[in-house]
Short mmCIF file of C-alpha atoms and ligand atoms in Angstrom, two decimals:
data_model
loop_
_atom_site.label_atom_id
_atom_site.label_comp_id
_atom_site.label_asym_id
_atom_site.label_seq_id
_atom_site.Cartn_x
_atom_site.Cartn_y
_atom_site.Cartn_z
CA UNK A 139 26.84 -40.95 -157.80
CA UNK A 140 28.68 -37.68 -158.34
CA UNK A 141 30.04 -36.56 -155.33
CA UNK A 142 29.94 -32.97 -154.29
CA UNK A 143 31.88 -31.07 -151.17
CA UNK A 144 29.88 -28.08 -149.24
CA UNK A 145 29.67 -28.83 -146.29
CA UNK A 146 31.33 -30.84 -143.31
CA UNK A 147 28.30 -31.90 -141.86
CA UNK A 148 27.26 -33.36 -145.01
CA UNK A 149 30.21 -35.31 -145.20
CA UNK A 150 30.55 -38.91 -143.49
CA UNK A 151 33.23 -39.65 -141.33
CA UNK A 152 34.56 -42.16 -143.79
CA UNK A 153 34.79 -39.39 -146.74
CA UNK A 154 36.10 -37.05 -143.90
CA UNK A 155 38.78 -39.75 -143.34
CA UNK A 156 39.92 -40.39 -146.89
CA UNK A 157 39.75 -36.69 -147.68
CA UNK A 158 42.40 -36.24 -144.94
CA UNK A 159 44.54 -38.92 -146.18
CA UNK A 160 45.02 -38.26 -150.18
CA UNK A 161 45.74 -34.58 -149.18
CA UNK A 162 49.00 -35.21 -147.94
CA UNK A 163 49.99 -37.34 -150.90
CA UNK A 164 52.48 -36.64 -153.49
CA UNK A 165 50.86 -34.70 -156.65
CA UNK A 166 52.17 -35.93 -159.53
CA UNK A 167 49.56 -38.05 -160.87
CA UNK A 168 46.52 -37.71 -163.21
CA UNK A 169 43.46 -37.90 -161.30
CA UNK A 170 42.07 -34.92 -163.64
CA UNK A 171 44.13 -35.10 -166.88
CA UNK A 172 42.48 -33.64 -169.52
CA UNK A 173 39.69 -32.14 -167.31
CA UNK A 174 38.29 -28.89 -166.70
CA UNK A 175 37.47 -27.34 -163.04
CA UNK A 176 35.48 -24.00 -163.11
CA UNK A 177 36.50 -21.40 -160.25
CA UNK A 178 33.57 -19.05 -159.69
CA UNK A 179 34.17 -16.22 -157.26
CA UNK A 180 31.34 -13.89 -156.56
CA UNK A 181 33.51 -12.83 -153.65
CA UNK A 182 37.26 -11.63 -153.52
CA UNK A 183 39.53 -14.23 -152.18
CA UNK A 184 43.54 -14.81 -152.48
CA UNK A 185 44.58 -18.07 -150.77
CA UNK A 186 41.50 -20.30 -151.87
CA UNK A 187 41.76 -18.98 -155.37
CA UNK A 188 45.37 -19.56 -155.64
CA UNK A 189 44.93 -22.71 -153.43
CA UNK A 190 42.52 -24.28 -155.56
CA UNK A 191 43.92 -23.08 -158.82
CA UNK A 192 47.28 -24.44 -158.06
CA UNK A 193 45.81 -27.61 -157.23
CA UNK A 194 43.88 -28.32 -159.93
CA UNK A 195 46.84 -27.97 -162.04
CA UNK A 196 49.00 -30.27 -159.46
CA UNK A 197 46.21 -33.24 -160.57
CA UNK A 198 46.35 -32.77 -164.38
CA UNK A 199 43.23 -30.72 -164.81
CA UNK A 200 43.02 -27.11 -166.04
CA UNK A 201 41.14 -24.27 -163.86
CA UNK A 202 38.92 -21.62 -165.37
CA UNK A 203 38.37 -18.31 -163.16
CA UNK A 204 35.03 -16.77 -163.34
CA UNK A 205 34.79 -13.09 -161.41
CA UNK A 206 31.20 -12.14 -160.25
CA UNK A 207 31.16 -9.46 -162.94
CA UNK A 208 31.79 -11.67 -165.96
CA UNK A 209 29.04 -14.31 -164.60
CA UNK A 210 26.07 -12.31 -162.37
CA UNK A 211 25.05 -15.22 -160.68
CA UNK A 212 21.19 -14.98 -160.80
CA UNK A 213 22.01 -11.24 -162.26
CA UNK A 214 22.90 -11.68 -166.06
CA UNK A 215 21.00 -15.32 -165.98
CA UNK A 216 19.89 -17.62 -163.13
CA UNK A 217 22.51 -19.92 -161.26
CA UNK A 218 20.90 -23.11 -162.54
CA UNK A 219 21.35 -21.91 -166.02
CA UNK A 220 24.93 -21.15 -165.05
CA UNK A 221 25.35 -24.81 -163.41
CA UNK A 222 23.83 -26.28 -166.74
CA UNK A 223 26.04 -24.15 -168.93
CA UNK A 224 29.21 -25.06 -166.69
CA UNK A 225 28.06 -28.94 -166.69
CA UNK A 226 28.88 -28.94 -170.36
CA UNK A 227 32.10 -28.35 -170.22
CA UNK A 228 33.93 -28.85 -166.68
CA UNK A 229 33.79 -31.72 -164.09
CA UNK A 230 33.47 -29.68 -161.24
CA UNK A 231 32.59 -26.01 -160.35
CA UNK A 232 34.08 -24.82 -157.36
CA UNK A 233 32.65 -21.59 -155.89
CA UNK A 234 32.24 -19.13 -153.51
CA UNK A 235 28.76 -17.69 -153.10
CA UNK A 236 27.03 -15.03 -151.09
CA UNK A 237 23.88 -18.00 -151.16
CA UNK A 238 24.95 -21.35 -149.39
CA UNK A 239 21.59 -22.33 -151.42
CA UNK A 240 22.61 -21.69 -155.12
CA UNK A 241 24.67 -25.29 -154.31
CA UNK A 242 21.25 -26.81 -153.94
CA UNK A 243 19.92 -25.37 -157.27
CA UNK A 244 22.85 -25.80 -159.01
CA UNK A 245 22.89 -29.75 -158.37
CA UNK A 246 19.13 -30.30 -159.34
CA UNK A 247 19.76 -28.53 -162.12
CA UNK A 248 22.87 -30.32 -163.72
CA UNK A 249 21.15 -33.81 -162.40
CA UNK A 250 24.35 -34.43 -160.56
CA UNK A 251 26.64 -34.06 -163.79
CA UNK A 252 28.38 -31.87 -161.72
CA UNK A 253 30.53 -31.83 -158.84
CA UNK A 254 30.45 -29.02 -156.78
CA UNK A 255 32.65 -27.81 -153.66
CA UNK A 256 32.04 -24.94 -151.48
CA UNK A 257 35.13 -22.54 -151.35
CA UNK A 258 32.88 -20.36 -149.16
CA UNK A 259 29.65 -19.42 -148.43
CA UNK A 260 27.37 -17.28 -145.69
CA UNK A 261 26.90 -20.85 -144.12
CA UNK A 262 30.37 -22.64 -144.04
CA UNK A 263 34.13 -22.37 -145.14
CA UNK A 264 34.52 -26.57 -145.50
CA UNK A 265 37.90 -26.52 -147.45
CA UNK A 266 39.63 -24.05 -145.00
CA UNK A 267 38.37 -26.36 -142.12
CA UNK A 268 39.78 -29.07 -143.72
CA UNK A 269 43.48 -27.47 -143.85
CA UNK A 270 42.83 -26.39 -140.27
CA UNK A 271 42.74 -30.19 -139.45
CA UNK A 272 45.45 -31.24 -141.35
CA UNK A 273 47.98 -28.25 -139.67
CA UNK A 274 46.60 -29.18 -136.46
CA UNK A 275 47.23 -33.01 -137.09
CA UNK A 276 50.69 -31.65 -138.28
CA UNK A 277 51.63 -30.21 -134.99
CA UNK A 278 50.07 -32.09 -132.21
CA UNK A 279 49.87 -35.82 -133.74
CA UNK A 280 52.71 -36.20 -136.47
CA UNK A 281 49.62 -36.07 -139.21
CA UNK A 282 47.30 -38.39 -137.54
CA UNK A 283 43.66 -36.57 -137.86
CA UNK A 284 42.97 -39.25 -135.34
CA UNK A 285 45.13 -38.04 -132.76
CA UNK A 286 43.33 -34.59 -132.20
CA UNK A 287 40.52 -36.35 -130.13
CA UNK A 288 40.51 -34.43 -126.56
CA UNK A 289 42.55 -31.24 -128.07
CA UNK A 290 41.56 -28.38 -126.32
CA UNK A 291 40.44 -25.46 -129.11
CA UNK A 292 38.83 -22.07 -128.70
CA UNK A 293 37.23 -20.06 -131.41
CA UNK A 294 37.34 -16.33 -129.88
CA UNK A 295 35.41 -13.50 -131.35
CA UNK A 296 32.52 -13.11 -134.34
CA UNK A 297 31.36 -17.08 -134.81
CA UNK A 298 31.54 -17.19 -138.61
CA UNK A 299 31.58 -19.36 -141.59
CA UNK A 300 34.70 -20.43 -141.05
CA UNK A 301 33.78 -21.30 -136.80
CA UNK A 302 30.87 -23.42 -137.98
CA UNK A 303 32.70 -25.37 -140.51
CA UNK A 304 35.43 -25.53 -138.04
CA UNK A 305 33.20 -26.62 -134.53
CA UNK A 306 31.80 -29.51 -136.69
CA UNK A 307 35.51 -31.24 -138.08
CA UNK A 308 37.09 -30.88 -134.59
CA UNK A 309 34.10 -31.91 -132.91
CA UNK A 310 33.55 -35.08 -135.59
CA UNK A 311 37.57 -35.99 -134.15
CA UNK A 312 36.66 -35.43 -131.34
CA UNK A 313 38.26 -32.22 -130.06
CA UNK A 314 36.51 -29.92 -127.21
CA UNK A 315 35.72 -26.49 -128.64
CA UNK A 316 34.82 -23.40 -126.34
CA UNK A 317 33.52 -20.43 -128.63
CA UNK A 318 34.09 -17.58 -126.76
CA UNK A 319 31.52 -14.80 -128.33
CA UNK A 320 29.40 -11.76 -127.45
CA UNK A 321 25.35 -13.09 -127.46
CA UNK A 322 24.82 -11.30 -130.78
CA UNK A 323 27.49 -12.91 -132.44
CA UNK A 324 27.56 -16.28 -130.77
CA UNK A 325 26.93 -19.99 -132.88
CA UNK A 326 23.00 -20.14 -132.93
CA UNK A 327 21.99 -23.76 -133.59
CA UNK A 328 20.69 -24.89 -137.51
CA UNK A 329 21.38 -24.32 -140.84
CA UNK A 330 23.21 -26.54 -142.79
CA UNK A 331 26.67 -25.97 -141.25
CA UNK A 332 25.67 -27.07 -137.07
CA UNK A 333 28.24 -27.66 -135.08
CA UNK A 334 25.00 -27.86 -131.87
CA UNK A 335 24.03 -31.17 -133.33
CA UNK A 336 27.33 -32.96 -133.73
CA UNK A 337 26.72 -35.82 -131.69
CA UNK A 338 29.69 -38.50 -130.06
CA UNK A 339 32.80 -36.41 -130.65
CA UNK A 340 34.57 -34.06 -128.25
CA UNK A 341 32.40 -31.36 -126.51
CA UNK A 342 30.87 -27.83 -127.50
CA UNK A 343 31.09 -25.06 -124.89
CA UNK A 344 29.84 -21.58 -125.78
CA UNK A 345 30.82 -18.60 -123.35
CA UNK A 346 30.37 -15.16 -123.50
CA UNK A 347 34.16 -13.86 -122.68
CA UNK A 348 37.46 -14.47 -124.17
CA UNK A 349 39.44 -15.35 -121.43
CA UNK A 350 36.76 -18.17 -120.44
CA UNK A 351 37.23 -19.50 -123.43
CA UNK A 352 41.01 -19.61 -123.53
CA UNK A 353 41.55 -20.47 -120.39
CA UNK A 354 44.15 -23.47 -120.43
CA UNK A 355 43.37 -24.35 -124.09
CA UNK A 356 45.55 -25.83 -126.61
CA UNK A 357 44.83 -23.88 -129.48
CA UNK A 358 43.33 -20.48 -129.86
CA UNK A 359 41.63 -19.40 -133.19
CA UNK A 360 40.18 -16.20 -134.47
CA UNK A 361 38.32 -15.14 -137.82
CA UNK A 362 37.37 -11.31 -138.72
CA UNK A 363 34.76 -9.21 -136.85
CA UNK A 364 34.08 -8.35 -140.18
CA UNK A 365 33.27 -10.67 -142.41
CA UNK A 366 32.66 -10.01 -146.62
CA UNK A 367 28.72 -8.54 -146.92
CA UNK A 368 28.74 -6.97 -143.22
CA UNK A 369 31.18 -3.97 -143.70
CA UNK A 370 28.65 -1.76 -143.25
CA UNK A 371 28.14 -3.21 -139.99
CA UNK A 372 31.96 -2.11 -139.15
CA UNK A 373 32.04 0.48 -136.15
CA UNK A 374 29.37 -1.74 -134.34
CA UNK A 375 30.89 -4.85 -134.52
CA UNK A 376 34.36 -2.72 -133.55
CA UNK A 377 33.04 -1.42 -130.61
CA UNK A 378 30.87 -5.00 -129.78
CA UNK A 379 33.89 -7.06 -130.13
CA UNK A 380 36.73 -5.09 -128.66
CA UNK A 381 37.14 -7.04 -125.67
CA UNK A 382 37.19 -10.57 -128.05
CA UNK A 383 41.11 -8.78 -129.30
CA UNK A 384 43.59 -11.75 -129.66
CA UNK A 385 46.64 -10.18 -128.08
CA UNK A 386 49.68 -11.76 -125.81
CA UNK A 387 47.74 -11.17 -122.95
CA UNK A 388 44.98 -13.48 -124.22
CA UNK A 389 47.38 -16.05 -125.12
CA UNK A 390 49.26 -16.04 -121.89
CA UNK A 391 45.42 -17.58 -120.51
CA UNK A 392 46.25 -20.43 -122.70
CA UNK A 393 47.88 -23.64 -121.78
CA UNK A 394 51.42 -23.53 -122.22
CA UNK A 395 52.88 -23.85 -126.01
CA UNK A 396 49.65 -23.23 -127.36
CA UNK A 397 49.34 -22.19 -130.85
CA UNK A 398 47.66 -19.39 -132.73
CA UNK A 399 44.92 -20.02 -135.85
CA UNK A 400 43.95 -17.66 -138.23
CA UNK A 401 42.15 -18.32 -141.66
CA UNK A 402 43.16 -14.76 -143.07
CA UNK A 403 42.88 -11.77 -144.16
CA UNK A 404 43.75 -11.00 -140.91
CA UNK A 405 43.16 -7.14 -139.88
CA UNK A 406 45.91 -6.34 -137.51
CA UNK A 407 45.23 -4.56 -134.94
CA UNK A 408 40.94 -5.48 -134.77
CA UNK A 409 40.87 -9.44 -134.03
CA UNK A 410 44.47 -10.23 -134.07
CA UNK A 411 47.58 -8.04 -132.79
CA UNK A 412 50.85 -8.26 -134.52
CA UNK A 413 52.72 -9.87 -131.45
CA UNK A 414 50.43 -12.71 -132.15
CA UNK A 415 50.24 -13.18 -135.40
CA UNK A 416 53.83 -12.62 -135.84
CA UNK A 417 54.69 -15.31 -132.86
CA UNK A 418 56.22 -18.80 -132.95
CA UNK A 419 52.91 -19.87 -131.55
CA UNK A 420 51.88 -18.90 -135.03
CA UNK A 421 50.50 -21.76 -137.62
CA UNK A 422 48.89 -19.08 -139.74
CA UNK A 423 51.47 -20.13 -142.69
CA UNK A 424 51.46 -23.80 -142.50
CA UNK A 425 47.37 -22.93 -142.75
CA UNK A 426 48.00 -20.97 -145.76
CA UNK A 427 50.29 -24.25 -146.90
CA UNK A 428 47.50 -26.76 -146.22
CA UNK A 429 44.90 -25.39 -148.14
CA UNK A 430 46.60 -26.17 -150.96
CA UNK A 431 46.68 -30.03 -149.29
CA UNK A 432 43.27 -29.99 -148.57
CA UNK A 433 42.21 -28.72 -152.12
CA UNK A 434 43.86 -31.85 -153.41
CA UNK A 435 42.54 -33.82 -150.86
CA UNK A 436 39.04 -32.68 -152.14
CA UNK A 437 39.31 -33.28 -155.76
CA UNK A 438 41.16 -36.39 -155.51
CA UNK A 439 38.11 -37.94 -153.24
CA UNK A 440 35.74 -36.16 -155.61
CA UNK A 441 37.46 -37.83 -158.53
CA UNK A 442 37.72 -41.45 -156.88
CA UNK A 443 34.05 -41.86 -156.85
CA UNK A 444 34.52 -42.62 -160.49
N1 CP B 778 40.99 -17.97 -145.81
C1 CP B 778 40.51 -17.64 -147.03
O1 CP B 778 39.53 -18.20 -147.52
O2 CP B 778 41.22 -16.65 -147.64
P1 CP B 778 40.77 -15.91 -149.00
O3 CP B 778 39.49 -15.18 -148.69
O4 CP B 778 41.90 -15.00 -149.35
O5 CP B 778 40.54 -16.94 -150.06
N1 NVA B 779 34.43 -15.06 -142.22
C1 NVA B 779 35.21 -14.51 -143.29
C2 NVA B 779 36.19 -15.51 -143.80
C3 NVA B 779 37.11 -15.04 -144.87
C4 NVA B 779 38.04 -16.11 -145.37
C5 NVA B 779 34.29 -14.02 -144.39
O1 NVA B 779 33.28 -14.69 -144.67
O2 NVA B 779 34.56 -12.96 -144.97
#
């Protein structure tokens, strides 16, 4: 059964588990010698291109970028045609889509000949969720995903993508998550990506002000007010989420030697002030480290299927 990654929800605990572990491990080996990997970006990114380009080429395999403009996803012909086309000649076809449902297509169209992983949809960011857990295992539990269960975490400010993707792995170890969002831009349960449905892990708590949310917490974590496809929504969400600003004042509401998540971009100065992000309670870097961890951990699980 060809395996695909777009989701965490969709994900057992056991693949969960095994993805963790062959992240970490060393990367000279062959799990895709000789094989292709098609990158298709219909949005801009810099660490989860380079992160999964570098990667692929750690594992043997060769990466192939394909920009929005060359492609046209359901523009110059119809994403199934694209999957079918790509099927032919790669193993996998990781990409980043405006349409969390073009995954869907895409797989009954290539009857499951090939893999696909989410680098990034309007539903869920699964691969950056996975490096979150990995830098949190790396500072609270000497690597042990295990050892996050009762971690305090809140998500302050728009509840993205990345949030949902996020809620759902911490929850699944059992961490307690407080997302602390205006009503407008708070989690709303369903979808594919639902961290309201996670059940037997750590707890969800959803508040309406940042400093409930941070209040004695171990880790605090923020995302952009303005994520890719909403920019004209920019003043508004400015002005809604002004008060949701991750600044040393926020942080001092947080339990002592708690540390500071960001997926990046970040835009200093909106979500995230440079005394923050520029802190020792900073992790943004070892982030930007493990997605390069987690990529391998997803293509080496995709891989062992075989
Ligand atoms: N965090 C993240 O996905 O960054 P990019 O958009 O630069 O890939
Ligand atoms: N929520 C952001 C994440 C960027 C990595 C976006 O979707 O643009």
């Amino acid at each position: 059964m060809t395996r695909h990654f777009t989701t965490i929800a969709e994900t057992s605990d056991d693949d969960l588990r095994r993805i963790y572990h062959v992240a970490l491990g060393a990367f000279d080996d062959t799990t895709l010698a000789g094989q292709g990997v098609a990158l298709v970006f219909e949005r801009p990114s810099l660490r989860t291109r380079a992160a999964s380009s570098t990667a692929v080429s750690e594992l043997g395999g060769f990466a192939t970028f394909f920009s929005d403009e060359e492609i046209g996803l359901d523009h110059r012909e119809s994403a199934e045609d694209v999957g079918r086309t790509l099927a032919e000649m790669y193993a996998i076809c990781a990409a980043r889509v405006r349409h969390h449902e073009i995954f869907a297509r895409m797989i009954a169209a290539t009857g499951d000949r090939l893999s696909l992983i989410n680098l990034l949809s309007d539903v869920a960011h699964p691969t950056q969720a996975v490096a979150d857990v990995l830098t949190l295992a790396e500072h609270f539990s000497s690597g042990d995903v295990a050892g996050l269960a009762g971690l305090r975490v809140a998500y302050v400010g728009d509840a993205t993508n990345v949030t949902r993707s996020l809620c759902v792995a911490l929850l699944r170890l059992g961490a307690h998550v407080t997302v602390g969002a205006p009503e407008n831009y708070q989690l709303v349960a369903g979808g594919l990506e639902d961290p309201t449905t996670v059940r037997g892990g750590g707890a969800l708590r959803l508040v309406d002000a940042a400093s409930d949310a941070v209040r004695g917490v171990d880790v605090v974590y923020t995302d952009a007010w303005v994520s890719m496809g909403v920019e004209d929504e920019t003043a508004q969400r400015r002005r809604d989420l002004a008060s949701f600003r991750v600044n040393s004042d926020l942080m001092a509401e947080a339990a002592p030697g708690a540390v500071l998540l960001h997926c990046l971009p970040a835009h200093r100065g909106d979500e995230i002030t440079d005394e923050v992000l520029d802190s020792p309670s900073s992790l943004v870097w070892r982030q930007v480290f493990h997605r390069r961890s987690a990529m391998r951990g997803v293509l080496r699980w995709i891989k062992e299927d075989e």
